[in-house]
Amino acid sequence: FTPNWNDSQKKTIRKCLEKKSQQFIDEIQPVMIDYRSLEELAKRAARIDIDALFEAMKQRAIEKIETNPNESIQWMDNFLFGDTKFSVVLEINDFEHFPYPANHPKAFEWVNERLLLKMGNEKCTTPEKAQDAFGDPYGKGENKFPESKLPVLGGIKLRSMFKDIPCQYRYNRIEADGFPLTTSNRQHMKEAIEWLCDRSREGMTWKDASSATDYKQAILMAFPSILPEVPSELANLFSGDDDDDEQDDTANTARFEEIAQRVTASLEGIVKQDPNATVSVIVLAKADKARTKIILRTDFSALRLIDSAKRWVEGGRNIPDIAYAQTKSPDLALKPAIPHPALVISILKNVWPRDCSRSQKVKGVRIADGLGLLIERGAEERRTANLLLRFAIRHSFPLLSYIGHAQHRRDGKPKIDKNKVRQANSLFGLLGLLLFKLEYQKGDYMHGAPFLIGRLLALADTLHYEYCSHVREKSFPPQLIGNALIPAALDNPGSGLARLFERLRVYQAWAKTAQGENVGLAKWVIGQLGKTAEELSHLDLPGRCDDAAKAQMMLGYLAWMKYEKDDSNNAPKEGKQEEHHDA
């Protein structure tokens, strides 16, 4: 090989090494003993033989070509024959004699601190010196804030007040001076946010929260005031894996409960160190290419979060067993899941049309509402729960009705796709959670009038289905009678029930006199209708349903009742399930 460095280039490189090495040594003085390897490397670099340097680099390139043939073209073009710029990393060959090698991360960190400190001291020699936000000496005219590149968001500016926008002058400060911060503290800020959002910590200190905001790109960061050696899954607790379509929903249910258990265990350890420990949550969203907004910034005690996570899981279980379809595809079976706070908002941002063809994303709820539902107590908790329940009924009633109808028909019509089932699974847990926050416990509301009305409508669907199967030779109408009367019952329960029993007469008469095989379910439904009506007769019917009553009625419509067939008299009885039927 013939060196492509001429004498002039060699001279330039030699001078550069001599000058920069001495400048580096001056900048890092005084040198801590742990990092003397840096000073030694700079001294040796100043004396390096340029011909020997080229020979060493050439041999390294040949080794690369021999060991990695696939990269040979790159090395031949870029190093041996090309003019492409590349980096050469120098290290002392006896680094084991020093506490840290020159290229150790701790050595890099120490050098950065020394250079930033020196730069800050130089800036503060101006007569306009003052203190920054943290009380450190600050000189007007500090450089611009650094930029960071984060997952989901891409490049962001840590601080920006563009001088050409007049309204930015309202505090008589502009650009970097709008928030006084030394160069060193700015660098610490940059390093902190990049550490939090490192891809290796996804789910622990950050998570994509785009679906829970009005922006296409948003990220949630969560961290305790005392960082453990291994961060807990705080970000997953607030904004879990709602976009992972490959995950099974039963795993989702277990995942939230398991995450909550692990997070609370970690926080309990932190609270032992400091009973006043806090948890911070920040949500950043990309407003446009140039602007990033803070759309949520909140702090609360770790003790409050421990209690809130436990109550959230308890609330998510505040629902009856939900009916599920007999289907060969496990993806189409209803398996209620406990949603995390960001998923709550994502659900409520989806409005479903009557035919549930495709949901549409709308505004109206904020990710702050989801965090408030988790953390708040008392009147504020009830206010948030009432607000979110109103959106849940208004936006998701068609989906609940559609899913219930499809389950009761058991004939594949209407179609249930995987996305509808996934949305419904989390919606069930959300309804239970919101009712729990409003102090409706399932042990009580399952014996209330709204829930029992929903059960009557479900039983009517099953009886209508059985009638069509046996009498009409499996010729089904577009809508079963219970499903058709849900809107009327929600609007006026008394009127809806009157219309229901009027239409049920034909099917009741058939079920009471039907003989032969496979009519046991119809006869069991007649018995259940009588029991439910008897229980309902002792209760006062609401004149109109509020949102909580509507939620209870829909849960009653979707609740699962089971029975086992009595072969001795062909009549079913309640008890251990032998065959699954939706009632």
XYZ file of C-alpha atoms in Angstrom:
583
model
C 0.000 0.000 0.000
C 1.153 3.499 -0.762
C 0.153 6.049 1.889
C -2.311 8.638 0.570
C -1.037 11.123 3.192
C 1.503 13.484 1.628
C 4.154 15.349 3.605
C 1.927 18.407 4.006
C -0.906 16.341 5.449
C 1.447 14.523 7.804
C 2.781 17.864 9.048
C -0.764 19.148 9.629
C -1.706 16.023 11.585
C 1.458 16.240 13.696
C 0.859 19.893 14.588
C -2.787 19.193 15.345
C -1.909 16.385 17.742
C 0.747 18.487 19.491
C -1.433 21.585 19.818
C -4.711 19.850 20.734
C -3.027 17.521 23.212
C -1.479 20.412 25.149
C -4.746 22.365 24.978
C -6.622 19.347 26.333
C -4.135 18.946 29.196
C -4.551 22.613 30.140
C -8.342 22.417 30.035
C -8.676 19.448 32.398
C -6.290 20.703 35.098
C -6.190 19.836 37.923
C -6.524 16.156 37.022
C -7.993 13.770 39.589
C -5.780 10.767 40.269
C -8.488 8.388 39.021
C -8.302 9.963 35.566
C -4.532 10.465 35.102
C -4.774 8.122 32.110
C -6.337 11.005 30.155
C -3.369 13.275 30.767
C -0.917 10.463 29.924
C -2.770 9.697 26.684
C -2.617 13.369 25.640
C 1.155 13.542 26.340
C 1.824 10.402 24.299
C -0.426 11.564 21.460
C 1.671 14.718 21.147
C 4.764 12.561 20.511
C 3.203 10.050 18.156
C 5.038 9.043 14.951
C 2.724 9.834 12.011
C 4.204 7.123 9.760
C 3.761 4.572 12.533
C 0.173 5.799 13.038
C -0.615 5.235 9.375
C 0.987 1.781 9.436
C -1.043 0.782 12.507
C -4.246 2.005 10.891
C -3.424 0.120 7.686
C -2.834 -3.118 9.567
C -6.102 -2.643 11.438
C -7.948 -2.185 8.134
C -6.385 -5.356 6.701
C -7.455 -7.310 9.807
C -11.000 -6.031 9.394
C -11.086 -7.104 5.739
C -9.737 -10.568 6.583
C -12.114 -11.190 9.506
C -15.187 -9.544 7.936
C -15.128 -10.113 4.145
C -18.617 -8.628 3.845
C -17.208 -5.258 4.940
C -14.172 -5.341 2.662
C -15.605 -2.946 0.069
C -16.424 -0.411 2.789
C -12.885 -0.549 4.211
C -11.212 -0.465 0.795
C -13.261 2.508 -0.408
C -13.433 4.565 2.758
C -10.001 4.041 4.248
C -7.438 2.784 1.784
C -8.509 4.605 -1.351
C -11.164 7.108 -0.376
C -11.342 10.533 1.230
C -14.198 9.732 3.598
C -13.797 11.137 7.126
C -13.604 8.587 9.919
C -12.722 8.506 13.612
C -9.619 7.002 15.189
C -9.794 6.194 18.905
C -6.470 6.270 20.795
C -5.779 4.431 24.054
C -2.652 3.892 26.137
C -1.377 0.315 25.909
C -0.701 0.002 29.653
C -4.087 1.280 30.835
C -4.269 -1.492 33.451
C -1.808 0.556 35.554
C -4.379 3.337 35.972
C -7.671 3.331 37.943
C -9.663 4.001 34.756
C -8.652 3.693 31.079
C -8.809 6.912 29.076
C -11.857 5.605 27.174
C -13.861 4.551 30.231
C -17.403 6.093 30.482
C -16.555 7.542 33.904
C -13.530 9.274 32.385
C -15.742 10.745 29.643
C -18.224 11.952 32.264
C -15.488 13.605 34.332
C -14.015 15.374 31.261
C -17.455 16.708 30.284
C -17.994 18.091 33.771
C -14.558 19.782 33.764
C -15.073 21.362 30.344
C -18.617 22.542 31.133
C -17.525 23.986 34.480
C -14.666 25.856 32.850
C -16.958 27.158 30.114
C -19.476 28.336 32.715
C -16.787 30.153 34.746
C -15.546 31.927 31.629
C -19.090 33.078 30.791
C -19.579 34.472 34.269
C -16.701 36.889 34.002
C -19.092 39.325 32.275
C -20.368 42.286 34.324
C -23.964 41.088 33.816
C -23.496 37.918 35.829
C -26.399 36.599 37.906
C -27.749 33.323 39.257
C -29.515 30.662 37.222
C -32.656 28.749 38.228
C -30.604 26.527 40.547
C -28.567 29.332 42.131
C -25.410 28.725 40.124
C -23.478 31.707 38.660
C -24.951 32.572 35.284
C -23.703 35.004 32.658
C -26.114 36.587 30.222
C -25.505 35.373 26.717
C -25.044 31.664 27.507
C -25.246 29.428 24.455
C -28.530 28.015 23.208
C -30.047 25.015 24.960
C -28.908 21.683 23.505
C -31.288 19.435 21.571
C -32.129 15.809 22.337
C -33.361 12.975 20.168
C -36.009 10.864 21.889
C -37.935 7.776 20.814
C -41.415 8.451 19.366
C -40.857 12.245 19.370
C -37.592 12.455 17.439
C -35.596 15.671 17.896
C -36.794 18.082 20.600
C -35.554 21.453 21.854
C -35.189 21.633 25.627
C -36.074 25.337 25.572
C -37.083 27.677 22.764
C -38.350 31.266 22.726
C -37.801 32.474 19.202
C -36.825 36.151 19.162
C -38.772 36.918 15.954
C -42.102 36.188 17.696
C -43.076 39.467 19.463
C -45.206 37.868 22.188
C -42.133 36.030 23.482
C -40.821 39.333 24.858
C -43.597 39.652 27.449
C -41.137 38.887 30.297
C -38.346 41.011 28.770
C -36.252 37.902 28.216
C -35.802 35.941 25.016
C -34.319 32.682 23.738
C -31.880 31.083 26.227
C -32.233 33.969 28.699
C -35.944 33.171 29.048
C -34.925 30.493 31.574
C -31.464 31.243 33.031
C -29.474 28.036 33.248
C -25.738 27.488 33.100
C -24.224 25.421 30.334
C -23.393 22.702 32.853
C -26.967 22.503 34.163
C -28.321 22.471 30.622
C -26.103 19.526 29.826
C -27.330 17.748 32.954
C -30.908 18.380 31.828
C -30.167 16.933 28.398
C -28.482 13.882 29.901
C -31.358 13.354 32.356
C -34.100 13.310 29.715
C -32.031 11.109 27.420
C -31.393 8.693 30.295
C -35.088 8.549 31.127
C -36.024 7.924 27.494
C -33.288 5.450 26.642
C -34.815 2.597 24.623
C -33.534 0.065 27.143
C -35.854 1.630 29.756
C -39.065 1.477 27.729
C -41.898 0.516 30.041
C -39.863 1.484 33.097
C -39.246 5.239 32.840
C -41.024 6.028 29.536
C -43.751 4.745 27.226
C -45.480 5.780 24.018
C -48.714 7.567 24.982
C -49.780 8.855 21.549
C -53.151 7.060 21.496
C -54.222 8.794 24.723
C -53.612 12.330 23.422
C -54.794 14.598 20.624
C -51.347 14.428 19.026
C -49.786 11.890 16.692
C -46.620 11.638 18.788
C -46.563 11.690 22.579
C -44.424 10.123 25.248
C -45.062 9.576 28.967
C -42.189 9.673 31.456
C -42.569 8.442 35.040
C -39.948 8.203 37.785
C -39.733 8.232 41.602
C -37.797 10.818 43.579
C -35.413 8.044 44.652
C -34.289 5.970 41.692
C -33.700 2.296 42.542
C -30.794 0.438 40.959
C -33.238 -1.217 38.548
C -36.161 1.134 37.744
C -39.632 -0.328 38.247
C -42.276 -0.479 35.505
C -43.886 2.831 36.395
C -44.398 3.828 32.752
C -46.142 0.517 31.974
C -48.414 1.073 34.961
C -49.587 4.385 33.500
C -49.380 3.597 29.781
C -49.105 -0.138 29.087
C -49.078 -2.302 25.945
C -52.426 -1.278 24.464
C -51.061 -1.218 20.913
C -49.647 -4.736 20.962
C -52.151 -6.633 18.821
C -50.217 -9.861 19.144
C -50.715 -10.121 22.872
C -53.459 -12.298 24.276
C -56.036 -10.403 26.307
C -55.846 -12.816 29.224
C -52.148 -11.973 29.353
C -53.111 -8.281 29.341
C -55.321 -8.815 32.401
C -52.586 -10.629 34.273
C -50.004 -8.152 33.014
C -51.617 -5.111 34.614
C -52.142 -6.840 37.936
C -48.609 -8.216 37.911
C -47.147 -4.843 36.931
C -49.101 -3.157 39.713
C -47.806 -5.727 42.181
C -44.192 -5.260 41.105
C -44.430 -1.468 41.063
C -46.018 -1.259 44.517
C -43.363 -3.619 45.918
C -40.632 -1.358 44.500
C -42.313 1.786 45.831
C -42.753 0.242 49.263
C -38.976 -0.248 49.356
C -38.471 3.405 48.412
C -40.952 4.585 51.050
C -38.968 2.728 53.711
C -35.997 4.919 52.782
C -38.056 8.102 52.596
C -41.729 8.192 53.693
C -42.106 11.472 51.769
C -40.898 10.017 48.463
C -42.788 11.230 45.395
C -43.500 10.040 41.865
C -43.330 12.425 38.900
C -45.202 11.993 35.614
C -44.501 14.112 32.524
C -46.170 13.797 29.125
C -44.548 15.446 26.116
C -46.306 15.762 22.748
C -45.074 16.857 19.353
C -47.216 19.841 18.349
C -45.434 20.197 15.006
C -41.988 19.646 13.555
C -40.414 22.465 15.557
C -42.455 22.505 18.785
C -42.768 20.011 21.614
C -45.361 20.683 24.335
C -45.624 19.603 27.949
C -49.267 18.492 28.143
C -49.042 16.990 31.628
C -46.742 17.540 34.602
C -47.776 16.192 37.980
C -46.272 14.862 41.216
C -47.867 12.783 43.936
C -46.667 10.813 46.930
C -45.430 7.256 46.462
C -47.739 6.174 49.291
C -50.734 7.548 47.402
C -49.745 5.654 44.250
C -49.332 2.384 46.170
C -52.865 2.699 47.527
C -54.248 3.919 44.173
C -52.798 0.982 42.222
C -54.398 -1.506 44.612
C -57.770 0.256 44.407
C -57.517 0.400 40.602
C -57.125 -3.389 40.382
C -60.010 -3.864 42.805
C -62.164 -1.546 40.713
C -61.283 -3.320 37.469
C -62.638 -6.546 38.970
C -65.911 -4.861 39.920
C -67.883 -6.627 37.148
C -69.860 -9.848 36.840
C -68.717 -12.789 34.741
C -69.179 -11.732 31.130
C -70.819 -13.945 28.495
C -68.553 -15.314 25.780
C -69.229 -16.837 22.404
C -68.769 -20.454 21.386
C -66.177 -19.900 18.689
C -63.170 -21.705 17.294
C -61.114 -18.491 17.381
C -59.827 -17.622 20.874
C -59.296 -14.050 19.652
C -63.077 -13.606 19.488
C -63.791 -14.732 23.046
C -64.592 -12.038 25.598
C -61.971 -11.941 28.340
C -62.320 -8.712 30.358
C -59.063 -6.873 31.032
C -58.134 -4.123 33.496
C -57.087 -1.061 31.472
C -54.238 1.211 32.533
C -54.915 4.985 32.849
C -53.700 5.936 29.350
C -55.748 3.137 27.773
C -58.833 4.458 29.588
C -58.461 7.716 27.672
C -57.638 5.915 24.427
C -60.897 3.923 24.757
C -62.975 7.012 25.458
C -61.521 8.864 22.479
C -63.065 6.247 20.165
C -66.676 6.829 19.105
C -68.458 3.792 17.664
C -71.287 4.131 15.108
C -74.443 2.019 15.344
C -73.141 -0.671 12.981
C -69.719 -0.645 14.720
C -68.032 -0.701 11.317
C -65.108 1.462 12.415
C -64.505 3.763 15.369
C -63.571 7.411 14.960
C -61.136 9.251 17.232
C -62.493 12.452 18.805
C -61.421 14.999 21.405
C -63.014 15.664 24.772
C -60.999 13.716 27.336
C -57.363 14.217 28.316
C -54.640 11.943 29.590
C -54.713 14.075 32.761
C -58.235 12.715 33.381
C -56.875 9.167 33.343
C -54.175 10.071 35.871
C -56.774 11.924 37.945
C -59.027 8.856 38.001
C -56.102 6.864 39.392
C -54.822 9.339 41.974
C -57.651 11.645 43.099
C -59.892 11.004 46.096
C -63.191 12.319 47.387
C -65.251 14.838 45.410
C -62.603 15.222 42.681
C -62.495 11.458 42.150
C -66.308 11.307 41.774
C -66.282 14.273 39.400
C -63.715 12.615 37.148
C -65.499 9.245 37.300
C -68.836 10.850 36.361
C -67.224 12.696 33.459
C -65.527 9.592 32.074
C -68.621 7.425 32.581
C -70.647 9.889 30.501
C -68.140 9.555 27.666
C -68.034 5.766 28.065
C -71.815 5.433 27.633
C -72.074 8.037 24.892
C -69.152 6.746 22.819
C -69.194 2.999 23.501
C -72.853 2.011 23.967
C -73.129 0.856 20.305
C -70.107 -1.413 20.766
C -71.476 -2.983 23.960
C -74.861 -3.572 22.348
C -73.255 -4.943 19.185
C -70.965 -7.342 21.049
C -73.784 -8.555 23.311
C -76.070 -9.170 20.349
C -73.372 -11.077 18.478
C -72.694 -13.226 21.542
C -76.372 -14.038 22.061
C -76.952 -15.010 18.427
C -74.004 -17.441 18.279
C -74.420 -17.738 14.496
C -71.515 -15.568 13.368
C -73.794 -12.659 12.438
C -73.120 -9.866 13.062
C -69.398 -10.321 12.628
C -67.056 -9.698 15.548
C -63.518 -8.787 14.577
C -60.518 -8.925 16.875
C -60.217 -5.152 17.338
C -63.825 -4.865 18.540
C -63.323 -7.667 21.043
C -60.052 -6.118 22.334
C -61.764 -2.750 22.798
C -64.751 -4.359 24.521
C -62.567 -6.412 26.862
C -60.938 -3.291 28.289
C -64.256 -1.434 28.242
C -65.836 -3.965 30.625
C -63.073 -3.404 33.164
C -63.402 0.358 32.702
C -67.146 0.271 33.464
C -66.481 -1.745 36.608
C -63.738 0.685 37.626
C -65.906 3.770 37.097
C -68.791 2.235 39.041
C -66.342 1.354 41.823
C -65.130 4.958 41.943
C -68.763 6.040 42.260
C -69.228 3.554 45.152
C -71.279 0.954 43.255
C -70.035 -2.480 44.317
C -70.949 -5.478 42.158
C -72.279 -7.348 45.188
C -74.901 -4.600 45.466
C -75.592 -3.354 41.938
C -76.092 -6.907 40.587
C -79.262 -6.989 42.693
C -80.386 -3.530 41.583
C -83.138 -2.706 39.098
C -80.919 -1.574 36.166
C -78.794 -4.722 36.245
C -81.844 -7.003 36.485
C -83.481 -5.238 33.541
C -80.328 -5.902 31.520
C -80.518 -9.569 32.538
C -84.154 -9.758 31.403
C -83.147 -8.359 28.008
C -80.384 -10.960 27.705
C -82.794 -13.783 28.665
C -85.256 -12.476 26.074
C -82.515 -12.670 23.415
C -81.796 -16.287 24.357
C -85.465 -17.277 24.309
C -85.980 -15.568 20.948
C -82.905 -17.365 19.603
C -84.179 -20.760 20.792
C -87.611 -20.107 19.273
C -86.086 -19.235 15.891
C -83.819 -22.296 16.051
C -86.676 -24.741 16.645
C -89.802 -23.166 15.133
C -88.350 -21.106 12.277
C -85.702 -23.661 11.344
C -82.793 -21.362 12.195
C -84.190 -18.387 10.311
C -83.200 -15.416 12.458
C -84.350 -11.800 12.208
C -81.749 -9.007 11.943
C -82.169 -8.210 15.657
C -83.221 -10.264 18.662
C -85.970 -8.703 20.767
C -83.913 -7.977 23.888
C -81.258 -6.181 21.890
C -83.885 -4.221 19.941
C -85.452 -2.927 23.174
C -82.233 -1.795 24.918
C -82.572 1.866 23.785
C -86.185 1.980 25.004
C -85.265 0.449 28.362
C -82.379 2.887 28.821
C -84.634 5.839 28.045
C -87.620 4.688 30.139
C -87.184 1.391 32.037
C -90.868 0.976 32.823
C -91.997 1.479 29.239
C -89.203 -0.733 27.928
C -90.200 -3.609 30.235
C -93.864 -3.316 29.245
C -92.968 -3.637 25.574
C -90.612 -6.524 26.329
C -93.188 -8.692 28.133
C -95.786 -7.939 25.482
C -93.481 -9.275 22.767
C -92.331 -12.236 24.863
C -95.781 -13.847 25.116
C -95.473 -15.838 21.891
C -92.055 -17.227 22.794
C -93.073 -17.994 26.395
C -96.136 -19.893 25.220
C -93.999 -22.025 22.902
C -91.318 -22.713 25.544
C -93.854 -23.861 28.149
C -95.394 -26.446 25.820
C -92.358 -27.439 23.744
C -91.398 -31.119 23.834
C -88.498 -33.138 22.514
C -84.737 -32.864 22.540
C -82.712 -29.690 22.939
C -85.511 -27.543 24.389
C -84.027 -27.589 27.898
C -82.362 -24.198 27.516
C -85.650 -22.551 26.508
C -87.420 -24.000 29.553
C -84.542 -22.895 31.801
C -84.845 -19.354 30.400
C -88.561 -19.332 31.305
C -87.627 -20.189 34.892
C -84.934 -17.497 34.991
C -87.295 -14.899 33.566
C -89.723 -15.668 36.380
C -87.038 -15.472 39.097
C -85.584 -12.222 37.746
C -89.016 -10.628 37.335
C -89.906 -11.645 40.908
C -86.723 -10.053 42.258
C -87.341 -6.935 40.191
C -90.911 -6.586 41.459
C -89.638 -5.673 44.928
C -87.565 -2.766 43.593
C -88.429 0.723 42.443
C -87.852 1.285 38.734
C -85.990 4.492 37.889
C -88.012 6.959 35.805
C -84.962 7.595 33.628
C -81.511 6.021 33.762
C -78.479 8.095 34.670
C -75.075 7.077 33.297
C -74.349 4.756 36.228
C -77.698 2.968 35.756
C -77.052 2.626 32.011
C -73.661 1.051 32.714
C -75.227 -1.409 35.151
C -77.955 -2.310 32.647
C -75.388 -3.031 29.932
C -73.360 -5.185 32.323
C -76.554 -7.055 33.203
C -77.191 -7.592 29.483
C -73.656 -8.981 29.004
C -73.432 -10.963 32.258
C -73.044 -14.715 31.875
C -75.500 -17.199 33.413
C -74.710 -20.899 33.437
C -76.609 -24.113 33.887
C -76.155 -27.849 33.579
C -78.606 -30.139 31.897
C -80.595 -32.572 34.000
C -80.778 -35.702 31.846
C -83.443 -37.316 34.030
C -86.218 -34.968 32.975
C -84.571 -33.009 30.150
C -84.836 -29.855 32.250
C -81.851 -27.663 33.025
C -80.869 -26.515 36.468
C -78.457 -23.921 37.773
C -75.098 -25.125 38.916
C -71.846 -26.332 37.476
C -71.556 -25.543 33.799
C -71.544 -28.404 31.343
C -72.308 -26.462 28.169
C -71.816 -22.727 27.623
C -74.914 -20.722 26.783
C -75.322 -16.982 26.692
C -78.372 -15.698 28.444
